[in-house]
Short mmCIF file of C-alpha atoms in Angstrom, two decimals:
data_model
loop_
_atom_site.label_atom_id
_atom_site.label_comp_id
_atom_site.label_asym_id
_atom_site.label_seq_id
_atom_site.Cartn_x
_atom_site.Cartn_y
_atom_site.Cartn_z
CA LEU Y 2 123.95 86.31 139.97
CA PRO Y 3 125.98 86.44 143.29
CA SER Y 4 125.67 82.93 144.72
CA ARG Y 5 127.70 81.57 148.02
CA PHE Y 6 128.09 78.74 145.40
CA GLY Y 7 130.15 80.98 143.47
CA TYR Y 8 128.62 80.57 140.00
CA GLU Y 9 126.59 82.81 138.40
CA ALA Y 10 123.45 82.22 135.73
CA ILE Y 11 121.30 84.18 133.36
CA LEU Y 12 117.66 82.70 132.92
CA VAL Y 13 116.87 83.52 129.02
CA THR Y 14 113.00 82.98 127.96
CA GLY Y 15 111.50 82.95 124.42
CA GLN Y 16 109.03 81.35 122.12
CA ARG Y 17 109.37 78.69 119.69
CA LEU Y 18 107.93 80.42 116.54
CA GLU Y 19 105.49 78.68 113.88
CA ASN Y 20 106.11 78.06 110.21
CA PHE Y 21 104.66 80.95 108.30
CA SER Y 22 101.41 79.59 105.81
CA PRO Y 23 98.25 81.51 105.12
CA THR Y 24 96.74 79.29 107.39
CA ALA Y 25 98.49 79.98 110.22
CA LEU Y 26 98.40 83.94 109.45
CA ASN Y 27 94.75 83.48 109.28
CA GLU Y 28 94.14 81.53 112.32
CA GLN Y 29 96.99 82.88 114.72
CA GLN Y 30 96.78 86.13 116.76
CA ARG Y 31 100.86 86.64 116.23
CA ASP Y 32 101.99 88.42 113.27
CA ILE Y 33 105.45 86.76 113.82
CA PHE Y 34 106.66 83.61 112.08
CA PHE Y 35 109.55 81.59 111.04
CA SER Y 36 110.70 81.08 107.52
CA ILE Y 37 113.10 80.01 104.98
CA CYS Y 38 114.26 82.09 102.39
CA PRO Y 39 114.40 79.45 98.95
CA HIS Y 40 116.80 81.60 97.35
CA CYS Y 41 119.56 81.37 99.60
CA LYS Y 42 118.11 79.32 102.44
CA HIS Y 43 118.53 81.58 105.20
CA GLN Y 44 116.40 80.98 108.11
CA HIS Y 45 114.66 84.14 109.81
CA ALA Y 46 112.06 85.17 111.58
CA CYS Y 47 109.56 87.10 109.30
CA ARG Y 48 106.49 89.68 110.55
CA ALA Y 49 103.25 89.44 108.68
CA VAL Y 50 101.23 92.18 109.61
CA ARG Y 51 97.13 91.45 108.38
CA SER Y 52 96.44 95.58 108.42
CA GLN Y 53 98.23 95.74 104.95
CA ARG Y 54 96.74 95.92 102.09
CA GLY Y 55 98.91 93.06 100.90
CA ILE Y 56 101.79 90.86 102.17
CA ASN Y 57 105.30 90.67 100.61
CA LEU Y 58 107.83 88.21 102.37
CA ASP Y 59 111.22 89.22 101.73
CA CYS Y 60 114.54 87.64 102.84
CA PRO Y 61 116.56 90.27 105.03
CA ARG Y 62 119.74 88.47 103.79
CA CYS Y 63 119.52 88.48 100.01
CA GLY Y 64 116.55 90.84 99.93
CA LEU Y 65 114.58 88.93 97.10
CA ASP Y 66 110.89 88.57 97.68
CA TYR Y 67 109.78 85.07 98.03
CA GLY Y 68 105.76 85.03 98.77
CA VAL Y 69 103.12 87.79 98.06
CA LEU Y 70 99.68 87.30 99.34
CA ALA Y 71 96.37 89.15 99.34
CA PRO Y 72 93.21 89.31 101.02
CA ASP Y 73 89.87 88.04 100.15
CA LYS Y 74 86.53 89.86 100.68
CA ASN Y 75 86.13 88.19 103.88
CA GLY Y 76 89.93 89.46 105.05
CA LYS Y 77 91.63 85.97 104.81
CA PHE Y 78 95.27 86.17 103.10
CA ARG Y 79 95.76 83.38 100.76
CA TYR Y 80 99.60 83.53 98.25
CA VAL Y 81 98.23 85.65 95.20
CA ASN Y 82 98.77 82.55 92.73
CA GLU Y 83 96.21 80.68 94.23
CA TYR Y 84 93.38 83.14 93.06
CA LEU Y 85 94.13 81.81 89.72
CA THR Y 86 91.68 78.79 90.14
CA GLY Y 87 91.35 77.29 86.60
CA TYR Y 88 87.72 79.41 85.85
CA GLN Y 89 86.50 79.45 82.22
CA PRO Y 90 82.98 80.84 81.42
CA PRO Y 91 80.90 78.86 79.00
CA ALA Y 92 81.87 80.06 75.65
CA ARG Y 93 82.34 79.33 71.64
CA TYR Y 94 84.96 80.01 69.52
CA PRO Y 95 85.46 80.45 65.96
CA ALA Y 96 87.09 76.91 64.88
CA ASP Y 97 88.91 78.74 61.89
CA GLY Y 98 90.10 81.55 64.11
CA SER Y 99 93.95 82.10 64.91
CA ARG Y 100 95.28 82.22 68.71
CA LEU Y 101 95.69 85.45 68.27
CA HIS Y 102 92.33 86.51 67.53
CA GLU Y 103 91.00 84.16 70.41
CA LEU Y 104 92.82 85.86 72.79
CA TYR Y 105 91.83 89.36 71.50
CA THR Y 106 88.01 88.06 71.84
CA ILE Y 107 88.66 87.32 75.57
CA TRP Y 108 90.45 90.27 75.97
CA ASN Y 109 87.27 92.30 74.89
CA ALA Y 110 85.31 90.01 76.71
CA VAL Y 111 86.91 90.97 79.85
CA VAL Y 112 86.60 94.61 79.32
CA ASP Y 113 83.18 94.53 78.84
CA ASN Y 114 82.29 92.64 81.90
CA CYS Y 115 84.41 93.97 84.00
CA ALA Y 116 83.80 97.63 84.98
CA TYR Y 117 86.39 99.00 86.93
CA THR Y 118 85.63 99.98 90.67
CA LYS Y 119 87.84 100.06 93.90
CA ASP Y 120 86.78 96.95 96.33
CA SER Y 121 88.13 96.57 99.92
CA VAL Y 122 87.12 94.35 102.62
CA PRO Y 123 84.40 94.81 104.62
CA GLY Y 124 84.55 97.08 107.52
CA ASN Y 125 87.82 98.37 106.35
CA PRO Y 126 87.72 100.57 103.29
CA THR Y 127 91.19 101.25 102.96
CA ARG Y 128 92.37 97.71 102.76
CA ASP Y 129 92.35 96.20 99.51
CA ALA Y 130 90.08 92.88 98.88
CA TRP Y 131 90.92 90.48 95.71
CA GLN Y 132 88.07 88.62 93.82
CA LEU Y 133 88.63 85.19 92.41
CA ALA Y 134 87.45 85.22 88.50
CA ALA Y 135 84.29 83.77 89.10
CA GLU Y 136 83.58 86.38 91.62
CA THR Y 137 84.20 89.23 89.29
CA MET Y 138 82.82 87.95 86.41
CA SER Y 139 79.43 87.24 88.25
CA LEU Y 140 79.70 90.69 89.75
CA GLY Y 141 80.47 92.85 86.88
CA HIS Y 142 83.04 94.91 88.72
CA GLY Y 143 86.42 94.99 89.83
CA ASP Y 144 89.91 96.92 90.37
CA CYS Y 145 92.99 96.03 87.93
CA GLU Y 146 94.03 92.74 90.00
CA ASP Y 147 90.80 91.59 89.95
CA SER Y 148 90.08 92.07 86.33
CA ALA Y 149 93.79 90.96 85.56
CA VAL Y 150 93.08 87.64 87.68
CA LEU Y 151 89.51 87.14 85.59
CA LEU Y 152 91.92 87.56 82.20
CA ALA Y 153 94.52 85.20 83.10
CA ASP Y 154 92.56 82.76 84.60
CA TRP Y 155 90.37 82.60 81.43
CA LEU Y 156 93.28 82.56 78.87
CA ILE Y 157 95.39 79.78 80.97
CA SER Y 158 92.30 77.55 81.07
CA ARG Y 159 92.20 77.91 77.17
CA GLY Y 160 95.64 76.81 76.91
CA PHE Y 161 97.50 80.17 76.99
CA ASP Y 162 100.84 81.17 78.39
CA VAL Y 163 100.03 83.79 80.78
CA ARG Y 164 101.23 85.71 83.94
CA VAL Y 165 99.54 88.14 85.96
CA VAL Y 166 101.83 91.12 86.71
CA LEU Y 167 101.92 93.28 89.87
CA GLY Y 168 104.10 96.50 90.06
CA ARG Y 169 104.14 100.60 88.67
CA TYR Y 170 102.30 102.15 86.13
CA GLY Y 171 104.23 105.24 85.42
CA ASP Y 172 103.48 107.91 88.11
CA LEU Y 173 100.25 106.21 89.30
CA GLY Y 174 101.59 103.96 91.40
CA GLN Y 175 100.82 100.28 92.01
CA HIS Y 176 98.99 98.35 89.09
CA ALA Y 177 98.37 95.01 87.76
CA TRP Y 178 98.32 93.98 84.55
CA CYS Y 179 98.63 90.75 82.19
CA VAL Y 180 101.75 89.43 79.99
CA ALA Y 181 100.76 86.75 77.23
CA ARG Y 182 103.36 84.84 75.21
CA VAL Y 183 101.78 83.90 71.63
CA ASP Y 184 104.15 81.84 69.00
CA GLY Y 185 107.25 83.28 70.86
CA ILE Y 186 106.21 87.02 70.90
CA GLU Y 187 105.15 88.63 74.31
CA TYR Y 188 102.26 90.81 74.47
CA LEU Y 189 101.11 93.05 77.47
CA LEU Y 190 97.46 92.69 78.11
CA GLU Y 191 95.93 95.89 80.25
CA SER Y 192 92.13 94.75 81.15
CA THR Y 193 91.23 98.41 82.62
CA GLU Y 194 91.89 100.92 79.63
CA GLY Y 195 89.28 100.27 77.65
CA HIS Y 196 88.99 98.11 74.06
CA PRO Y 197 92.36 96.51 72.93
CA ASP Y 198 93.45 97.80 68.92
CA PRO Y 199 94.13 94.75 67.00
CA VAL Y 200 95.51 97.15 64.56
CA LYS Y 201 98.13 98.28 67.32
CA PRO Y 202 99.60 94.96 69.03
CA PRO Y 203 100.64 95.74 72.43
CA TYR Y 204 104.14 94.20 72.19
CA ALA Y 205 105.39 93.97 75.80
CA SER Y 206 108.65 95.49 74.48
CA ASP Y 207 107.57 98.21 73.46
CA LEU Y 208 105.78 99.21 76.78
CA GLY Y 209 108.58 98.70 79.05
CA ALA Y 210 109.11 102.22 80.11
CA ARG Y 211 105.65 102.91 81.53
CA TYR Y 212 105.19 99.65 83.28
CA VAL Y 213 107.40 98.50 85.47
CA PRO Y 214 106.87 94.99 86.77
CA GLU Y 215 107.90 94.05 90.19
CA THR Y 216 106.55 90.22 91.15
CA MET Y 217 104.54 88.49 88.57
CA PHE Y 218 102.59 84.56 89.21
CA ASP Y 219 100.69 81.98 87.47
CA ARG Y 220 98.64 78.91 89.03
CA ASP Y 221 101.87 77.21 89.77
CA ALA Y 222 104.06 79.70 91.17
CA ILE Y 223 105.10 83.60 91.18
CA TYR Y 224 108.19 85.13 89.58
CA VAL Y 225 110.81 87.69 91.12
CA ARG Y 226 112.93 89.86 89.77
CA SER Y 227 116.63 88.34 90.31
CA GLN Y 228 117.73 92.39 90.20
CA PRO Y 229 114.86 94.34 91.53
CA LYS Y 230 116.47 97.59 91.55
CA ALA Y 231 118.24 97.06 87.62
CA ARG Y 232 116.43 98.60 84.89
CA PHE Y 233 113.69 96.51 83.28
CA ASP Y 234 114.56 94.95 79.63
CA GLY Y 235 110.86 94.51 78.63
CA ALA Y 236 111.39 90.69 78.64
CA TYR Y 237 108.76 88.76 81.25
CA TRP Y 238 110.32 85.20 80.27
CA SER Y 239 114.01 86.10 80.71
CA ALA Y 240 115.44 83.31 82.84
CA LYS Y 241 118.25 85.93 83.63
CA THR Y 242 115.54 88.49 85.14
CA TRP Y 243 113.08 85.99 86.73
CA VAL Y 244 113.39 83.66 89.18
CA ARG Y 245 110.57 81.07 89.77
CA VAL Y 246 109.39 80.48 93.56
CA ASP Y 247 106.47 78.07 94.71
CA PRO Y 248 106.25 79.64 97.90
CA ARG Y 249 103.58 77.03 99.25
CA ARG Y 250 106.33 74.64 99.20
CA LEU Y 251 108.68 76.26 101.63
CA PHE Y 252 108.48 73.55 104.07
CA ASP Y 253 108.04 70.11 102.09
CA ASP Y 254 110.75 68.82 104.10
CA SER Y 255 109.36 68.19 107.77
CA ALA Y 256 112.98 69.07 109.25
CA LYS Y 257 112.87 72.89 107.85
CA THR Y 258 111.18 73.96 111.13
CA MET Y 259 112.51 76.17 113.97
CA PRO Y 260 115.23 74.92 116.02
CA ALA Y 261 113.78 74.05 119.36
CA LEU Y 262 115.24 76.32 121.84
#
């Protein structure tokens, strides 16, 4: 600006963004936060819109996801792997049964006790609401991710290696299912299409054309495709295909925060 002293100046104003977390998202009115990509360490501002059915945190530099959040019945967002809380209903299991037989027994029980029903956040019918496994078991109904969470939580509690998968099913669009690994063999567990047939084991490698995964999660972490646009090879535990991320540890180091203005 013109000045009799011969100097010019521009005043820049802004705000220091808060670190992203589900707590900050649920408690703050703002929808823009500071974040750090765990894949490439890029520091950036991320937008989290509460009106969405779910929120995917993705890096603008490398393009990979590093967090997936979904709202519960009260509209509060949490990381999707936090819906796996360790639930296991009281049940008896044959002492002489195989592990695969136990898996089928639990799978059948979930199908019997969870009628498929679309759900939503109260007051917002267009917005999906996720349920905890105990809630789904108590209500006796839920949609695809609710039954998948129930099935995975129950199986994990019984010592199975299981993940919930979010992706696309054929031409029907977004869907959720489970994958389990028993004795080195990967099985795809569909909890919304009737009772499983033990005569025709659902090998994951045989169903890759219809089920296209985007992200997976268990109790400890989420798993994202290392090459999201590449054709899926049908391997759900391949280290070449999947990258493990714990979104809750984005800011473990107290120094990881937006630099002061």
